[in-house]
Coordinates of C-alpha atoms (C1' of nucleotides) in Angstrom, one line a residue:
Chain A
X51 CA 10.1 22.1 17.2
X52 CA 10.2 25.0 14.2
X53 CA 7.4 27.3 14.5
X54 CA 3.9 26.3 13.1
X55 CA 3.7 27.7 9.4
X56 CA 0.7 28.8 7.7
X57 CA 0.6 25.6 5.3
X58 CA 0.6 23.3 8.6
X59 CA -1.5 25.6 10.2
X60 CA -4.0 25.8 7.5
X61 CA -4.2 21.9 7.3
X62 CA -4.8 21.5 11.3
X63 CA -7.5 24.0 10.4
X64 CA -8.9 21.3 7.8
X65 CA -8.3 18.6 9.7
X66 CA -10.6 20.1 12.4
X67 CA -13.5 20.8 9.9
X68 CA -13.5 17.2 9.0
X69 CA -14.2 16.1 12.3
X70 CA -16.7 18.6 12.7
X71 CA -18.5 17.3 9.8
X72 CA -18.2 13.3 11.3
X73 CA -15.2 12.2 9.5
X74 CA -12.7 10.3 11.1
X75 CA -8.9 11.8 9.9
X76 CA -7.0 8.4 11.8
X77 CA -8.9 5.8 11.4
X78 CA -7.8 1.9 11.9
X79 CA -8.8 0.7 8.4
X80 CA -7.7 -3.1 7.2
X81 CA -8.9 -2.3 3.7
X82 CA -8.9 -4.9 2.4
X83 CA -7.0 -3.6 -0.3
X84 CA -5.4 -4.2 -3.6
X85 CA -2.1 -3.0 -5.3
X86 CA -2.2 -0.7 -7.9
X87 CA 0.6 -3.0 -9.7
X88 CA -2.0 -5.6 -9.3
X89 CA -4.9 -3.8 -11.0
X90 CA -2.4 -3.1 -13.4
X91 CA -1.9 -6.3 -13.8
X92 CA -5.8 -7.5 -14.3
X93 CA -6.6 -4.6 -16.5
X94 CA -4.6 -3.2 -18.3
X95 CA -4.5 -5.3 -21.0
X96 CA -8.6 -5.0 -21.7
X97 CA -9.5 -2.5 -24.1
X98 CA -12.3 0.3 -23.3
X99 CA -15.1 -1.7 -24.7
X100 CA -14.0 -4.9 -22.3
X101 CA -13.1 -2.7 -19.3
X102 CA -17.5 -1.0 -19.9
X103 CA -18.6 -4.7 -19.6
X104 CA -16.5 -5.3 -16.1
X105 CA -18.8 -4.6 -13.4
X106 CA -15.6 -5.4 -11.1
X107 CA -14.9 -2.7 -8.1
X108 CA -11.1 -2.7 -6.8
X109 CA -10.3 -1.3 -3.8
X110 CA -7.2 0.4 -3.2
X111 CA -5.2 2.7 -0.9
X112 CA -2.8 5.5 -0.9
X113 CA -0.9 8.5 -0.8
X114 CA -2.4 11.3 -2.6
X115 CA 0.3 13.0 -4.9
X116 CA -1.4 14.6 -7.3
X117 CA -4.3 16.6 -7.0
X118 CA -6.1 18.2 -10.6
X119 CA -9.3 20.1 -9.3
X120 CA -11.8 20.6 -12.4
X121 CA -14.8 22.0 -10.4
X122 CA -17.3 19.2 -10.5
X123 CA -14.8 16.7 -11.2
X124 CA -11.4 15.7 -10.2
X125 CA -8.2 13.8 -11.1
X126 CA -6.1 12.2 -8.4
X127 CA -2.9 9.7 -8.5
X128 CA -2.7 7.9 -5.4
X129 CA 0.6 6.1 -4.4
X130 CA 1.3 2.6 -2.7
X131 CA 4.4 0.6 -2.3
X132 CA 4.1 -0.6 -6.3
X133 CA 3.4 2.3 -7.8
X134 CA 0.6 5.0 -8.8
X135 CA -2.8 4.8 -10.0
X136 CA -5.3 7.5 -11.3
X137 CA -8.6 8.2 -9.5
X138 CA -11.2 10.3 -11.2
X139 CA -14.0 11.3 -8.6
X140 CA -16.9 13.1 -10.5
X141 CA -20.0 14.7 -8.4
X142 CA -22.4 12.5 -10.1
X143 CA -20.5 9.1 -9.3
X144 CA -19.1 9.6 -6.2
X145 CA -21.4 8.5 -3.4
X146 CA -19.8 8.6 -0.6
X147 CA -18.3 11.1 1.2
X148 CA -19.9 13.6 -0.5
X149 CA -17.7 15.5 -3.5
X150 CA -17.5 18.4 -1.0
X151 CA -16.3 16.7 1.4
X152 CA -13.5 15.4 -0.9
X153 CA -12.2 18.5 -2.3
X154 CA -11.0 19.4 1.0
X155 CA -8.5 16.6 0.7
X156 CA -5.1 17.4 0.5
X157 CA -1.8 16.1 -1.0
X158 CA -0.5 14.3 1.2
X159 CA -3.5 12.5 2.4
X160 CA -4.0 8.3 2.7
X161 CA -7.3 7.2 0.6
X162 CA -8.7 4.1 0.3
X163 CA -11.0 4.2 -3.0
X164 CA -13.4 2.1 -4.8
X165 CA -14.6 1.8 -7.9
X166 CA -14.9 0.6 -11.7
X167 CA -11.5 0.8 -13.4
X168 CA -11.7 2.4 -17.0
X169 CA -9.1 3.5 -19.6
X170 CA -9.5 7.7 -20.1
X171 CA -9.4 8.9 -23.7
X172 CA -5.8 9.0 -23.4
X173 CA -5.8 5.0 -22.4
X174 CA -4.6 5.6 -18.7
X175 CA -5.9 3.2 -16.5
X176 CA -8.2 5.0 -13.9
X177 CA -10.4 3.8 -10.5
X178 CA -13.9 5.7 -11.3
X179 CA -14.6 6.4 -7.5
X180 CA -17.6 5.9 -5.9
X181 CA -16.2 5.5 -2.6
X182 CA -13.4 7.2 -0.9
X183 CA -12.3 7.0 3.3
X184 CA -10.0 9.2 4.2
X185 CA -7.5 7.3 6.0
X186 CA -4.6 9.1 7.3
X187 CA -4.6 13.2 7.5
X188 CA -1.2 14.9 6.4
X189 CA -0.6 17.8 8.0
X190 CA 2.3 19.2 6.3
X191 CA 3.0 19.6 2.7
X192 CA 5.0 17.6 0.5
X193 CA 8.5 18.4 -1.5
X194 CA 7.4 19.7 -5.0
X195 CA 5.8 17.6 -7.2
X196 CA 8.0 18.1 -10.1
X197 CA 11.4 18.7 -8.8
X198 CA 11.1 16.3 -5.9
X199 CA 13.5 16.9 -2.5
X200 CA 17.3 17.5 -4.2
X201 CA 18.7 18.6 -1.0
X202 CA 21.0 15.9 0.0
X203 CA 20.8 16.4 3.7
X204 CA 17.2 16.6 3.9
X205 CA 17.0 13.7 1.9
X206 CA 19.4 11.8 4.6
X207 CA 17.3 13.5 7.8
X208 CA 13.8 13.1 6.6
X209 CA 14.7 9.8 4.7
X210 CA 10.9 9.0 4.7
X211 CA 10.5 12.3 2.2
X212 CA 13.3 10.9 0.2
X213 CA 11.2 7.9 -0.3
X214 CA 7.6 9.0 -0.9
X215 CA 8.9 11.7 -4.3
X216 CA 12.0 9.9 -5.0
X217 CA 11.1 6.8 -6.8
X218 CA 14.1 5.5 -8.0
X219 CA 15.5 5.7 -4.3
X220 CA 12.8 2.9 -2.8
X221 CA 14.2 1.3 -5.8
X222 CA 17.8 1.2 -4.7
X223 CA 17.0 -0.1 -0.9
X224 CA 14.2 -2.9 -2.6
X225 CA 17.3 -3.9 -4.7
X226 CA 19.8 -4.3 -1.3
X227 CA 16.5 -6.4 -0.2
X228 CA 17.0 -8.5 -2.9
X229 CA 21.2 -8.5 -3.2
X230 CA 21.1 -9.9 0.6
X231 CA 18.1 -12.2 0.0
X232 CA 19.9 -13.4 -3.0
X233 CA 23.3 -14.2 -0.5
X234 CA 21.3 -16.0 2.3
X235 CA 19.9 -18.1 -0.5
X236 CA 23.2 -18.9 -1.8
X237 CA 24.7 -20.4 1.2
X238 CA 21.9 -21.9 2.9
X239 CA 21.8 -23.7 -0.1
X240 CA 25.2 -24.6 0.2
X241 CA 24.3 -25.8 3.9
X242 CA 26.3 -23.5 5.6
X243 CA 24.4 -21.6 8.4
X244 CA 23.3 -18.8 9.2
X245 CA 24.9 -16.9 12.6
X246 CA 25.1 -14.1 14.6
X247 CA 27.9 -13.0 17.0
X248 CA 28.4 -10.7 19.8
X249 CA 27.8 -7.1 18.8
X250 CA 29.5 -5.8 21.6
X251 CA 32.7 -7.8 22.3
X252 CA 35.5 -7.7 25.3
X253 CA 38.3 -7.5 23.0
X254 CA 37.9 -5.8 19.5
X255 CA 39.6 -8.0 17.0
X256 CA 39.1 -9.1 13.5
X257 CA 40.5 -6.2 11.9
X258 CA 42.4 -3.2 12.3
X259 CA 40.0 0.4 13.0
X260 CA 39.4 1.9 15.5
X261 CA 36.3 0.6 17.6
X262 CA 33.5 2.8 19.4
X263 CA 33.6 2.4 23.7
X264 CA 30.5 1.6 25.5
X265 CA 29.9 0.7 28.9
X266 CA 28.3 -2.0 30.7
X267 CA 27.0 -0.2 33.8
X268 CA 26.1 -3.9 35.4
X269 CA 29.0 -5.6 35.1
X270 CA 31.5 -2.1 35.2
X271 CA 33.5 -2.5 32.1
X272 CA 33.7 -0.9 29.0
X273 CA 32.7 -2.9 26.0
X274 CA 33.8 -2.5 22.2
X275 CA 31.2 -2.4 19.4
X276 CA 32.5 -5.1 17.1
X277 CA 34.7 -4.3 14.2
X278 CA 34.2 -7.4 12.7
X279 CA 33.1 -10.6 13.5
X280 CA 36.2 -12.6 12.2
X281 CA 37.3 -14.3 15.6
X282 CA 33.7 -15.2 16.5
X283 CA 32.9 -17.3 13.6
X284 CA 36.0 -18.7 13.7
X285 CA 35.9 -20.0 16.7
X286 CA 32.2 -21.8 15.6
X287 CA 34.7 -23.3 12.7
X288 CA 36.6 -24.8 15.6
X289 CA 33.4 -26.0 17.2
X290 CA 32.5 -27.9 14.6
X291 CA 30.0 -26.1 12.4
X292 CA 32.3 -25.5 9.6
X293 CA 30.5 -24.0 7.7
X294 CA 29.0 -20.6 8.7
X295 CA 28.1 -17.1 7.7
X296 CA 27.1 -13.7 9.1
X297 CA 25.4 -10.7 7.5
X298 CA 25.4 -7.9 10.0
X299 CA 26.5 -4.2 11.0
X300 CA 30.3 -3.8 11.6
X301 CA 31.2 0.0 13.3
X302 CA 34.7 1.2 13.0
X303 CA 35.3 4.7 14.8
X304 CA 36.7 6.3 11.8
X305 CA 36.3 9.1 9.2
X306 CA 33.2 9.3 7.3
X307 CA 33.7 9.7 2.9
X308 CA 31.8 8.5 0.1
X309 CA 32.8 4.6 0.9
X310 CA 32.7 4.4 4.6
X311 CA 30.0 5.4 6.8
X312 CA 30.9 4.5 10.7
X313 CA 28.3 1.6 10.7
X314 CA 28.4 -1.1 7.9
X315 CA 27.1 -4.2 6.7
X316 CA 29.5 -7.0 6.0
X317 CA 28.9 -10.4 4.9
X318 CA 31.4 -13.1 6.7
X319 CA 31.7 -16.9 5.7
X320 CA 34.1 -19.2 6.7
X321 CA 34.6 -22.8 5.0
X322 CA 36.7 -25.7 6.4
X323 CA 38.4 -28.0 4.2
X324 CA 38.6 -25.2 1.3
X325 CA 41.2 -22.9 0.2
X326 CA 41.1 -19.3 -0.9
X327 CA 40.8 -20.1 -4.6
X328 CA 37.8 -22.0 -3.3
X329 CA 36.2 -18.6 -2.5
X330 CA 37.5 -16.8 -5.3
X331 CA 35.5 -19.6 -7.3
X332 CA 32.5 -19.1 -5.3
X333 CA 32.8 -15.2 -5.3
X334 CA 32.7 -15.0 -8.4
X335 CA 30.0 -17.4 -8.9
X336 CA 27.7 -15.6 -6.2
X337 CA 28.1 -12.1 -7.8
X338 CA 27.9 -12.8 -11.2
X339 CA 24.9 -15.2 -10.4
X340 CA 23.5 -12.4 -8.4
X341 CA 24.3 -9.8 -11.4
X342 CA 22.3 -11.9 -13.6
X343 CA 19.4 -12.4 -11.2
X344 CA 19.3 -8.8 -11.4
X345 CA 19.8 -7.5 -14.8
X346 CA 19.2 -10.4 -17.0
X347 CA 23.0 -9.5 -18.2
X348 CA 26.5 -9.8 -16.5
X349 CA 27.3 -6.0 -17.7
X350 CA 26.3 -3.1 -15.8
X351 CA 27.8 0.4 -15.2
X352 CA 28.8 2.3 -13.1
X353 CA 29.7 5.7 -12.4
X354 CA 29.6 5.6 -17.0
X355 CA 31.8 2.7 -17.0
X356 CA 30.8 -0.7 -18.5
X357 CA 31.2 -3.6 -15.9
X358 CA 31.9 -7.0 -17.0
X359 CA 31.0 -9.3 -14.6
X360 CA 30.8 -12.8 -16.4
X361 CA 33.5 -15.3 -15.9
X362 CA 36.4 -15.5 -15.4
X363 CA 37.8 -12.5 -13.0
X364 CA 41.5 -11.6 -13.4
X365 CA 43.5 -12.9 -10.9
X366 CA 47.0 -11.2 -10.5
X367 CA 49.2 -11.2 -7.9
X368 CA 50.2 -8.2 -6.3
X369 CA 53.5 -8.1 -7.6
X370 CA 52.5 -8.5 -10.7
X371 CA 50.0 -5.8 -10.7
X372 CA 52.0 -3.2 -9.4
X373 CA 54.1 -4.1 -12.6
X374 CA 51.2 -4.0 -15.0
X375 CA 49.6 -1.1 -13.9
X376 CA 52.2 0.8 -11.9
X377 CA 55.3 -0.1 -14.5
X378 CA 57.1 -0.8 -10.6
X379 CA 59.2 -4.0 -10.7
X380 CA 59.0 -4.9 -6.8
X381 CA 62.4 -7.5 -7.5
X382 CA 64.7 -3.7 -8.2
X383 CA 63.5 -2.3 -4.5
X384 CA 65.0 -5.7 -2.5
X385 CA 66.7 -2.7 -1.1
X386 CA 63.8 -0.8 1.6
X387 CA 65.0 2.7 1.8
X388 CA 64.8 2.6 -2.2
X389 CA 61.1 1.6 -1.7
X390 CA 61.0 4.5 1.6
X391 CA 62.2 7.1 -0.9
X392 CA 60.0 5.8 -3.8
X393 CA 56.5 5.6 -1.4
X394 CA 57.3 9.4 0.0
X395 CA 57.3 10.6 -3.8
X396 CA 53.9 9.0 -4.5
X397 CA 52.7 11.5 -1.2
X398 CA 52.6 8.5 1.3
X399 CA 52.7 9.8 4.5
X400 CA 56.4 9.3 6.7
X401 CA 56.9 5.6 4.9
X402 CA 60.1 5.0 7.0
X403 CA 57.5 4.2 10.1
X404 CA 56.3 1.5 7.8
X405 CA 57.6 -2.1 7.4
X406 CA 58.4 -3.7 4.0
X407 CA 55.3 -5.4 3.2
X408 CA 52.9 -2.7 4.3
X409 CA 54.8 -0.2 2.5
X410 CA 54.3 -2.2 -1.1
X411 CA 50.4 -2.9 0.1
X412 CA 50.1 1.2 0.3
X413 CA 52.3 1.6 -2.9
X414 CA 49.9 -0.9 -4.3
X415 CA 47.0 1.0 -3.6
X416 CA 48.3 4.0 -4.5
X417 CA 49.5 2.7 -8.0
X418 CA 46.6 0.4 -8.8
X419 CA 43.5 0.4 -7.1
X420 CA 42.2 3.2 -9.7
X421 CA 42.8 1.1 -12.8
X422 CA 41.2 -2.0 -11.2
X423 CA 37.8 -1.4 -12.6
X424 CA 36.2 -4.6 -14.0
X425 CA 36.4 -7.4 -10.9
X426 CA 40.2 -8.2 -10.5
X427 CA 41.4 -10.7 -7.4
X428 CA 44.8 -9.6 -6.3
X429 CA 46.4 -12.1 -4.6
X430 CA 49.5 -12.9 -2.3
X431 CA 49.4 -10.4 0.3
X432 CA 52.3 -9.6 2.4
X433 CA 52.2 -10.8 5.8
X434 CA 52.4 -7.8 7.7
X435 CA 48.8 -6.7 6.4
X436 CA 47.3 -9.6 7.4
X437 CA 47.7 -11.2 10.4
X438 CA 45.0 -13.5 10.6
X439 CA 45.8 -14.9 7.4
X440 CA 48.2 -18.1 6.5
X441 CA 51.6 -17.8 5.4
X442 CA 52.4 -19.4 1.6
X443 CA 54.3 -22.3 1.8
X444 CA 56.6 -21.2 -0.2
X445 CA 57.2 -17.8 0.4
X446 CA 56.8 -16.8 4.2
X447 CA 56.5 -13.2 3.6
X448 CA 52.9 -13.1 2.0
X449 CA 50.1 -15.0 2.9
X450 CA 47.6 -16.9 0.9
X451 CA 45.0 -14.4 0.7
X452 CA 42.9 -12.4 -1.8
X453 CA 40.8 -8.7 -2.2
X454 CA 38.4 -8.4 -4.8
X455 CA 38.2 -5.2 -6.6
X456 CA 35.5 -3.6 -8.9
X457 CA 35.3 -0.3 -9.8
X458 CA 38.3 0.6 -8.0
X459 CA 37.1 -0.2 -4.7
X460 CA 37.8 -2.9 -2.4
X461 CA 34.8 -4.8 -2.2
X462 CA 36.2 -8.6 -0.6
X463 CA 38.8 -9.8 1.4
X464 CA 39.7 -13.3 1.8
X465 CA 42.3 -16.0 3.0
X466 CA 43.1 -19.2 4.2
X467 CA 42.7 -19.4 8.1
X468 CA 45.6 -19.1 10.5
X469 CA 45.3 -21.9 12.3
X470 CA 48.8 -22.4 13.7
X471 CA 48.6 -21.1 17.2
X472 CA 51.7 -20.4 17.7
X473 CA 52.1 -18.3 14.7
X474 CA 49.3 -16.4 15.5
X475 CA 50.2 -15.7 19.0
X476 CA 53.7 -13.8 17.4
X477 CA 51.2 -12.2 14.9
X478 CA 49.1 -10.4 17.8
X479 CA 52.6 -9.7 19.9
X480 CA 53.6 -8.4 16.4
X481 CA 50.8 -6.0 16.3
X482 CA 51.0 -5.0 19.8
X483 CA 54.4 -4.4 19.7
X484 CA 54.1 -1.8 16.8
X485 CA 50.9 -0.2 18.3
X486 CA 49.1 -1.0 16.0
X487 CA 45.0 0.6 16.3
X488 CA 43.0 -1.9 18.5
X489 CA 45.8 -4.2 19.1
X490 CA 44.8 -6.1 21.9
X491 CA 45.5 -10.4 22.7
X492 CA 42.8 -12.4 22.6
X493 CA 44.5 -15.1 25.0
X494 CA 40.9 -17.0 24.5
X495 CA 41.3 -16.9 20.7
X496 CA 44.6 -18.5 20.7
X497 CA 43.3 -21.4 23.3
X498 CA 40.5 -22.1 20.4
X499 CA 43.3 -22.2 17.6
X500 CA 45.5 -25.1 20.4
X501 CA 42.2 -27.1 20.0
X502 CA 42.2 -27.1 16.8
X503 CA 40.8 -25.4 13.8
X504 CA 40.6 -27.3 10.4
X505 CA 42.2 -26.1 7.4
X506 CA 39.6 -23.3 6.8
X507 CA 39.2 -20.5 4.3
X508 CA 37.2 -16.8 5.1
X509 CA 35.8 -14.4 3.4
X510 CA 34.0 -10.8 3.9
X511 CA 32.1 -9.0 1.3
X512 CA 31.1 -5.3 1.8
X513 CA 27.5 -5.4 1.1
X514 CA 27.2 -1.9 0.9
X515 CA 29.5 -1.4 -1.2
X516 CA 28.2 -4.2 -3.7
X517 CA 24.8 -2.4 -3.6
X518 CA 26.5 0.6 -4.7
X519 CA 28.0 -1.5 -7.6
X520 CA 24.9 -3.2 -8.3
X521 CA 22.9 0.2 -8.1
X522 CA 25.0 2.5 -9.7
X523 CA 24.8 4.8 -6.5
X524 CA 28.1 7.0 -6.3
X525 CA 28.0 7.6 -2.3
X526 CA 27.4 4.5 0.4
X527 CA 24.8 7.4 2.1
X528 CA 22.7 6.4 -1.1
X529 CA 22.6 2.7 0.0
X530 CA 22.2 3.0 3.3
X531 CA 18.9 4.1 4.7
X532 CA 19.8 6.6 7.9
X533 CA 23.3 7.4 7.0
X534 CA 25.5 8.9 10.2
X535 CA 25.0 12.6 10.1
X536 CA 25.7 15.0 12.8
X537 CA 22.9 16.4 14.8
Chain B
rG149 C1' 42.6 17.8 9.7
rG150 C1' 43.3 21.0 4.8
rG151 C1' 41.2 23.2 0.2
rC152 C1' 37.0 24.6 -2.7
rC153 C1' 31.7 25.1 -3.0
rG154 C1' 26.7 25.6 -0.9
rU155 C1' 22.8 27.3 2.9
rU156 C1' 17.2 32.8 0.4
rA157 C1' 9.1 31.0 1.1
rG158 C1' 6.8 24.2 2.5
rC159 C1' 9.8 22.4 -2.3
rU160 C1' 13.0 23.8 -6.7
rC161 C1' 15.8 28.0 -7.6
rA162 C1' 17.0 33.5 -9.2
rG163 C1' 19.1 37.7 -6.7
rU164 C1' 25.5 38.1 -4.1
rC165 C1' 30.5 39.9 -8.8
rC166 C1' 29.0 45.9 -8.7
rG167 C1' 25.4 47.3 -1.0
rG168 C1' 19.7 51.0 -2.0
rU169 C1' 11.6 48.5 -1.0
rA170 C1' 13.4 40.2 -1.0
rG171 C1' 11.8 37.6 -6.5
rA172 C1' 9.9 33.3 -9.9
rG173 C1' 7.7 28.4 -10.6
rC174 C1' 5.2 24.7 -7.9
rA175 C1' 2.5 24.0 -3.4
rG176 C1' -1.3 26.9 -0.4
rU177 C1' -5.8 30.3 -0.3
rU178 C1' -10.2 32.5 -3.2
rG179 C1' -13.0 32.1 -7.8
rA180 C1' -14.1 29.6 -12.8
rC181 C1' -14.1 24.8 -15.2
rU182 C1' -17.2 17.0 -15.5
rC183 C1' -11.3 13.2 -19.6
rU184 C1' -6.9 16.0 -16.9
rU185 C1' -1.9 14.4 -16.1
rA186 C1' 4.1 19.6 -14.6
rA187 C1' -4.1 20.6 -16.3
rU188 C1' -5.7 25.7 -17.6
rC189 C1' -7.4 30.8 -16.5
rA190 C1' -7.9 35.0 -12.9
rA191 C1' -6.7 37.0 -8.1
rU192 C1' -3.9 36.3 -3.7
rU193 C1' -1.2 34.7 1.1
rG194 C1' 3.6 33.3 2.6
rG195 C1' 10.5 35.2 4.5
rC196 C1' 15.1 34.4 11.4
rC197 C1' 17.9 35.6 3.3
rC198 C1' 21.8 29.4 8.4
rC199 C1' 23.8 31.9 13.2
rA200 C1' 26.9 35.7 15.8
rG201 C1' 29.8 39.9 15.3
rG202 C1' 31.9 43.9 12.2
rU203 C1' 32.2 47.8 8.2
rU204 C1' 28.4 51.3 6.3
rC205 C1' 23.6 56.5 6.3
rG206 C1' 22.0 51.6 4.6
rA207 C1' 24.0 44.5 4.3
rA208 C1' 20.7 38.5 1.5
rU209 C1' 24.9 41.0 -1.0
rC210 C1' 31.3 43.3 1.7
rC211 C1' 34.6 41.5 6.1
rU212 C1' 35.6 38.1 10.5
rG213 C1' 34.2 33.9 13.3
rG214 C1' 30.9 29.8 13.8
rA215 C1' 27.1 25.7 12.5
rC216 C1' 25.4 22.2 9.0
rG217 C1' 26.0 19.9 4.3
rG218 C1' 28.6 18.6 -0.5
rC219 C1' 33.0 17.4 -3.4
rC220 C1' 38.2 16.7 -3.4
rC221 C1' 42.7 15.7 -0.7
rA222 C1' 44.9 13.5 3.9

RNA sequence: GGGCCGUUAGCUCAGUCCGGUAGAGCAGUUGACUCUUAAUCAAUUGGCCCCAGGUUCGAAUCCUGGACGGCCCA
């Protein structure tokens, strides 16, 4: 604990007097009380004259932010979770506490007050107190009114700071409310339900990161925090449900930037008897939908650039991007070394240890990810990048499979199902056999594929990087409440 | 992991280039003020200048190492 300043010392000091003179600085207190959105709401619309011939009291309770001392009288703004309200207290009105008693309020300090609500000379709407209980004492002071807390880390330690000056950051986390309210909505309506899968699994599959270790000190064995749910679901596919979805916290033991923060949310559905396209319908349904819901407009920006989100999304292949926005024509590098040579002048990192398709995939993102900026699907991955997903009929080396991008980023993934056992026990040894991170085979998965899994499409959405879309935030640490820091 | 930048009062920031008593605004304290809203006016308190070394008569300032954070790159 830091050392007791003289602001926090001089409000222990205060708090002490209060209870000296009988007032109570934590008291349980049920109100009840009103919003200030909705006296708002009731009043202000009346003009002065109608507001005089109310004899209405509200009652309402909150944070005091503001506090303008005029001797006999004073002006306060209290905050609550809708907003702020002014509270004038004059000598002559108040009755209880007495107006002493009052001015040794601080900022900082939880009010309840009641009283007439009247329209000052410059038509603010006011609470004319004639009644205010101190309900929670603050013993330290706030960031500055005026400038707020700008520190970035002090905003990410003390988060609840952030909150209470920052306004437009409670803003951000009621809109993720909403963005995941809006999702659940959207496929329980589609009757696909709602579940939730181990956390902490045997075998770390779904993707390829590298997972955090914990142990089970029962049972003797280490544990892996998911990376994704992927197997789990699909296994509930195979037992019948088919049609599920997940909204929870992924971990992936990896660095921490602007887009990845060790713990994420991910939304995960899975659909039998559908097909990628399917989802590429329904994804761009959803998010347009939800754009809409939000903005009463399918164009929003982000980081200053215009995002168009109505319908339809470009779908290219990713052949056919790299051509459009790389000028590379895969069909003149049949030969690999060409492409080896070609990937280590775009600064890819010793390519020869990389195999055909996940050479073009990182050529790919090199070349076009930055120009992807209003939604685009790129399609027909090659199969080495994804090995849960199903080969194309027609073309065994890519796989029927999608990634949504806006804004540069990768914000979906989807595909249709593997559901050949056989070829995805070759697709783990395959893995295994080039080390890749968190290989492992999950003998029990391939058991649930020999009973069968019906013709099944999947999808994840990053829903924290969608709320950085849909809120125009430039770092994931802005979207996510308690971001990892180190201690 | 690498590069660049930052860390000074509770908060927002000057001061660092070019070493010489640590500053402002807000907040706090005291006083004045019964329609203010970044209230105003007067006075005033408050510092581990991120940490540890070094150079120097003297270091917030220069040098070295470290911590934490930010941005970019990998």
């Amino acid at each position: 604990m830091e050392p007791i300043n003289e602001l926090i010392a001089v409000r222990k000091e205060k708090e002490k007097a209060l209870k000296e003179l009988g007032i109570e600085t934590y008291p349980q207190d049920r109100g009840p009380y009103i919003t200030t959105e909705e006296i708002s709401l009731r009043f202000g619309t009346l003009s002065h004259e109608e507001l005089e011939k109310t004899d209405e009291r509200v009652s309402a309770a909150g944070r005091i932010m503001s506090f303008r001392d005029f001797g006999k009288s004073t002006f306060v703004h209290i905050q609550d979770r809708k907003g702020r309200i002014q509270v004038y207290v004059r000598k002559d009105v108040l009755k209880n506490p007495e107006y002493s008693i009052f001015k040794r309020f601080d900022i900082g300090d939880i009010i309840g007050v009641l009283g007439r609500v009247f329209k000052t000379k410059t038509g603010e709407l006011t609470v004319l107190a004639e009644e205010i209980k101190l309900l929670t004492k603050s013993l330290r002071p706030l960031p500055e009114k005026w400038h707020g807390l700008k520190d970035i880390e002090e905003r990410y330690r003390k988060r609840y700071l952030d909150l209470i000056v920052n306004p437009g950051v409670k803003e951000i986390f009621i809109k993720r409310a909403k963005i995941v309210e809006y999702i659940r909505r959207y496929f329980n309506e589609r009757s696909f339900i709602e579940v939730e899968t181990p956390m902490m699994q045997v075998i770390p599959g779904g993707a390829v990161a590298k997972p955090f270790i914990t142990h089970h000190n029962a049972l003797g064995i280490d544990l892996y925090l998911r990376i994704a749910p992927e197997l789990y679901l699909k296994r509930l596919i195979v037992g019948g449900f088919e049609r599920v979805f997940e909204i929870n916290r992924n971990f992936r033991n990896e660095g921490i930037s602007v887009r990845h923060n060790p713990e994420f949310t991910m939304l995960e559905f899975y659909q039998a008897y559908s097909t990628y396209e399917d989802l590429m319908d329904m994804t761009e349904d959803m998010v347009s939908s939800l754009v809409y819901e939000l903005y009463k407009t399918y164009k929003i920006t982000y980081n200053g650039q215009e995002i168009d989100f109505s319908r339809p999304w470009k779908r290219i292949t990713m052949e056919d991007a790299l051509k459009e926005f790389g000028g590379l024509d895969i069909s003149e590098f049949i030969d690999t070394n060409r492409l080896t040579s070609y990937a280590r002048e775009l600064g890819i990192e010793s390519p020869e240890k990389d195999k055909r398709g996940k050479l073009i995939t990182k050529v790919f993102e090199e070349l076009c990810e930055k120009h992807l900026v209003q939604p685009t699907f790129i399609t027909d991955y090659p199969v080495e990048v994804s090995p849960l997903a199903k080969r194309s009929k027609d073309r065994p080396e890519i796989t029927e499979r999608f990634e949504l991008y806006i804004a540069g980023m990768e914000v979906a993934n989807g595909f249709n199902e593997l559901n050949d056992p056989e070829d995805q026990k070759d697709r783990f040894l395959q893995q295994i056999q080039e080390k890749e991170e968190g290989a492992t085979m999950d003998e029990d998965y391939i058991t649930a594929l020999e009973y069968g899994l019906p013709p099944t499409a999947g999808e994840g959405i990053g829903i924290d990087r969608l709320t950085m879309l849909l809120t125009d935030s430039p770092s994931i640490r802005e979207v996510i409440l308690f971001p990892l820091l180190k201690p």
